[in-house]
Structures are given as C-alpha cells and as structure tokens.
Amino acid sequence: MNLLTGEYSTTLDEKGRISLPAKIKAALDCGSLVVTRGFDKCLWLFTPDEWEKISSSVMEKASPFNPQHRSVLRHLISPATDIEIDKSGRLSITQALRESAGLTKDCVLLGVNKYLELWDAQSYAEYLEANASSIDSAAEELGAIVF
C-alpha cells in the first residue's frame, strides 16, 4: 500500500455513498475499507490489513473489566464495518456511522498516511478553527523530529 495522503472534497450522495478520489483508489491494494468511529467527530477508514494491526493492538491492551477500556472498545471496535469499494470506486457508509460523524452532503476526506478520516465539511472547518491556536503546542509534544 502506498501512503494515503491529501485533503479531498467529496460528496455524500442520497444513498450514503462517497466517491474515493483517484489518488486514494490508486494507493489502495484492497477491495474494501474498514470504517469505524474516529475521534473528533469523524470516521476512520483503514485497509483490512491496517485495521487488523490496530484492532489487535487495542484488544491486547484493553481489559473488559476496565470501564475506560470498555468505552474505547465500544467507540472504536464495535462499530467497525468492512465496506466493499464498488466498481465505480464508491464506498457506501452505513447510516449509523454517517449519523455518528454528522455527515451531510459536503464532506472532506483526509489521508493520514496509513488511514483516512472522513469529516462533514462544516464540522472539519469548525474543528480547524477551534484548534488553530493549539497546533504549535501539539507539534511540540511530538518531540524532536528531524527532517
């Protein structure tokens, strides 16, 4: 799999489908994506291989006897759905997932290297505005990254 990067405008049609941009389709080496709730009111989309890695890692660290862990499992693991990419390069997002992310017609698809985020366009604009002042401190928390 090539890196999934870029910011793309896309439209959710009346049947709840989005068209994947050509660059994203070309980077994928699979016929489906696992879609689940992300954080910050968006959806996360993974290739099946990447989803296997992250879900296995979460499950290894999570205990069903810990209330906080159960919350993460219910938020991230439970709603995960493997969705086939149709012949036209569209992905049909379930109604429950669309509602959880507040998706309307205009959406933004973000490539974040090994996964994608799907946002309602208005929610994403609001997120960017609300977090503009904290991006410097967030970058500092990553530590010393050498180019």
CSV table of C-alpha atoms in Angstrom, one decimal:
chain,number,residue,atom,x,y,z
A,1,MET,CA,0.0,0.0,0.0
A,2,ASN,CA,1.2,3.5,-0.9
A,3,LEU,CA,0.9,6.3,1.6
A,4,LEU,CA,-2.6,7.7,1.9
A,5,THR,CA,-2.2,11.4,1.9
A,6,GLY,CA,-4.0,14.5,0.8
A,7,GLU,CA,-7.1,16.5,1.6
A,8,TYR,CA,-10.1,16.0,-0.8
A,9,SER,CA,-13.5,17.4,-1.1
A,10,THR,CA,-16.1,14.7,-1.7
A,11,THR,CA,-19.9,14.5,-1.7
A,12,LEU,CA,-22.1,12.1,0.1
A,13,ASP,CA,-24.9,11.0,-2.3
A,14,GLU,CA,-28.5,10.3,-1.4
A,15,LYS,CA,-27.7,6.6,-0.9
A,16,GLY,CA,-24.9,7.4,1.6
A,17,ARG,CA,-22.0,6.8,-0.8
A,18,ILE,CA,-18.8,8.7,-1.3
A,19,SER,CA,-16.5,8.5,-4.3
A,20,LEU,CA,-12.9,7.9,-3.5
A,21,PRO,CA,-10.5,10.2,-5.2
A,22,ALA,CA,-8.4,8.6,-8.0
A,23,LYS,CA,-5.2,9.1,-6.0
A,24,ILE,CA,-6.6,7.3,-3.0
A,25,LYS,CA,-8.0,4.4,-5.2
A,26,ALA,CA,-4.6,4.1,-6.8
A,27,ALA,CA,-2.9,3.9,-3.4
A,28,LEU,CA,-5.2,1.1,-2.1
A,29,ASP,CA,-4.3,-2.5,-2.7
A,30,CYS,CA,-7.6,-3.9,-1.5
A,31,GLY,CA,-11.2,-4.0,-2.5
A,32,SER,CA,-12.7,-2.8,0.8
A,33,LEU,CA,-12.1,-0.5,3.7
A,34,VAL,CA,-12.9,-0.9,7.4
A,35,VAL,CA,-14.9,2.1,8.5
A,36,THR,CA,-15.3,3.0,12.2
A,37,ARG,CA,-15.9,5.9,14.5
A,38,GLY,CA,-12.9,8.1,14.9
A,39,PHE,CA,-12.4,10.7,17.5
A,40,ASP,CA,-13.1,14.4,17.0
A,41,LYS,CA,-16.5,13.6,15.3
A,42,CYS,CA,-15.1,11.9,12.2
A,43,LEU,CA,-14.9,8.4,10.7
A,44,TRP,CA,-11.7,6.5,10.4
A,45,LEU,CA,-11.1,4.3,7.3
A,46,PHE,CA,-8.5,1.6,7.3
A,47,THR,CA,-7.4,-1.1,4.8
A,48,PRO,CA,-8.3,-4.5,6.2
A,49,ASP,CA,-4.6,-5.2,6.9
A,50,GLU,CA,-4.1,-1.9,8.8
A,51,TRP,CA,-7.3,-2.5,10.7
A,52,GLU,CA,-6.1,-5.9,11.8
A,53,LYS,CA,-3.0,-4.4,13.2
A,54,ILE,CA,-4.7,-1.6,15.1
A,55,SER,CA,-7.6,-3.6,16.4
A,56,SER,CA,-5.3,-6.4,17.5
A,57,SER,CA,-3.2,-3.9,19.4
A,58,VAL,CA,-6.2,-2.3,21.1
A,59,MET,CA,-7.6,-5.6,22.0
A,60,GLU,CA,-4.3,-6.8,23.5
A,61,LYS,CA,-4.1,-3.8,25.8
A,62,ALA,CA,-7.8,-3.4,26.7
A,63,SER,CA,-9.5,-5.2,29.5
A,64,PRO,CA,-13.3,-5.7,29.5
A,65,PHE,CA,-13.1,-5.3,33.3
A,66,ASN,CA,-11.8,-1.7,33.0
A,67,PRO,CA,-14.6,0.9,32.4
A,68,GLN,CA,-12.4,3.2,30.4
A,69,HIS,CA,-11.2,0.4,28.2
A,70,ARG,CA,-14.8,-0.7,27.6
A,71,SER,CA,-15.6,2.8,26.4
A,72,VAL,CA,-12.8,2.7,23.9
A,73,LEU,CA,-13.8,-0.7,22.7
A,74,ARG,CA,-17.4,0.3,22.2
A,75,HIS,CA,-16.4,3.5,20.4
A,76,LEU,CA,-13.8,2.1,18.1
A,77,ILE,CA,-14.0,-1.6,17.7
A,78,SER,CA,-17.8,-2.3,17.9
A,79,PRO,CA,-19.0,-0.1,15.1
A,80,ALA,CA,-16.2,-1.2,12.7
A,81,THR,CA,-17.7,-2.3,9.4
A,82,ASP,CA,-15.8,-3.8,6.4
A,83,ILE,CA,-17.3,-2.0,3.4
A,84,GLU,CA,-16.6,-3.1,-0.2
A,85,ILE,CA,-15.5,-0.5,-2.7
A,86,ASP,CA,-17.9,-0.8,-5.6
A,87,LYS,CA,-16.9,-0.9,-9.3
A,88,SER,CA,-17.3,2.9,-9.6
A,89,GLY,CA,-14.9,3.5,-6.7
A,90,ARG,CA,-17.6,4.4,-4.2
A,91,LEU,CA,-17.9,3.5,-0.6
A,92,SER,CA,-21.4,3.1,1.0
A,93,ILE,CA,-21.2,4.4,4.6
A,94,THR,CA,-23.8,2.9,6.9
A,95,GLN,CA,-26.4,5.2,8.3
A,96,ALA,CA,-25.3,4.7,11.9
A,97,LEU,CA,-21.7,5.7,11.0
A,98,ARG,CA,-22.9,8.7,9.0
A,99,GLU,CA,-25.0,9.9,11.9
A,100,SER,CA,-22.2,9.4,14.5
A,101,ALA,CA,-19.9,11.7,12.4
A,102,GLY,CA,-22.7,14.1,11.5
A,103,LEU,CA,-22.1,13.6,7.8
A,104,THR,CA,-24.1,15.7,5.4
A,105,LYS,CA,-23.7,16.2,1.7
A,106,ASP,CA,-20.4,18.0,1.7
A,107,CYS,CA,-17.5,16.0,3.2
A,108,VAL,CA,-13.7,16.1,3.5
A,109,LEU,CA,-11.6,13.0,3.1
A,110,LEU,CA,-8.1,13.3,4.7
A,111,GLY,CA,-5.2,10.9,4.0
A,112,VAL,CA,-3.3,10.4,7.3
A,113,ASN,CA,-0.6,8.1,6.0
A,114,LYS,CA,-1.9,4.7,7.0
A,115,TYR,CA,-5.6,5.6,7.3
A,116,LEU,CA,-8.2,8.0,6.2
A,117,GLU,CA,-10.5,10.4,8.0
A,118,LEU,CA,-13.9,11.3,6.7
A,119,TRP,CA,-15.4,14.5,8.1
A,120,ASP,CA,-18.5,16.6,7.4
A,121,ALA,CA,-17.1,19.7,5.7
A,122,GLN,CA,-18.6,22.1,8.1
A,123,SER,CA,-17.5,20.1,11.2
A,124,TYR,CA,-14.0,20.0,9.8
A,125,ALA,CA,-13.9,23.7,9.2
A,126,GLU,CA,-15.1,24.3,12.8
A,127,TYR,CA,-12.5,21.8,14.1
A,128,LEU,CA,-9.7,23.6,12.3
A,129,GLU,CA,-10.8,27.0,13.6
A,130,ALA,CA,-11.2,25.8,17.2
A,131,ASN,CA,-7.8,24.1,17.2
A,132,ALA,CA,-5.7,26.7,15.3
A,133,SER,CA,-4.2,28.2,18.4
A,134,SER,CA,-3.1,24.8,19.8
A,135,ILE,CA,-1.3,23.3,16.8
A,136,ASP,CA,2.1,24.7,17.9
A,137,SER,CA,1.9,23.1,21.3
A,138,ALA,CA,0.6,19.9,19.8
A,139,ALA,CA,3.5,19.7,17.5
A,140,GLU,CA,5.9,20.3,20.3
A,141,GLU,CA,4.5,17.3,22.2
A,142,LEU,CA,5.7,15.1,19.3
A,143,GLY,CA,9.2,15.8,20.4
A,144,ALA,CA,12.3,16.4,18.3
A,145,ILE,CA,11.5,15.2,14.8
A,146,VAL,CA,14.5,15.5,12.4
A,147,PHE,CA,13.8,16.2,8.7
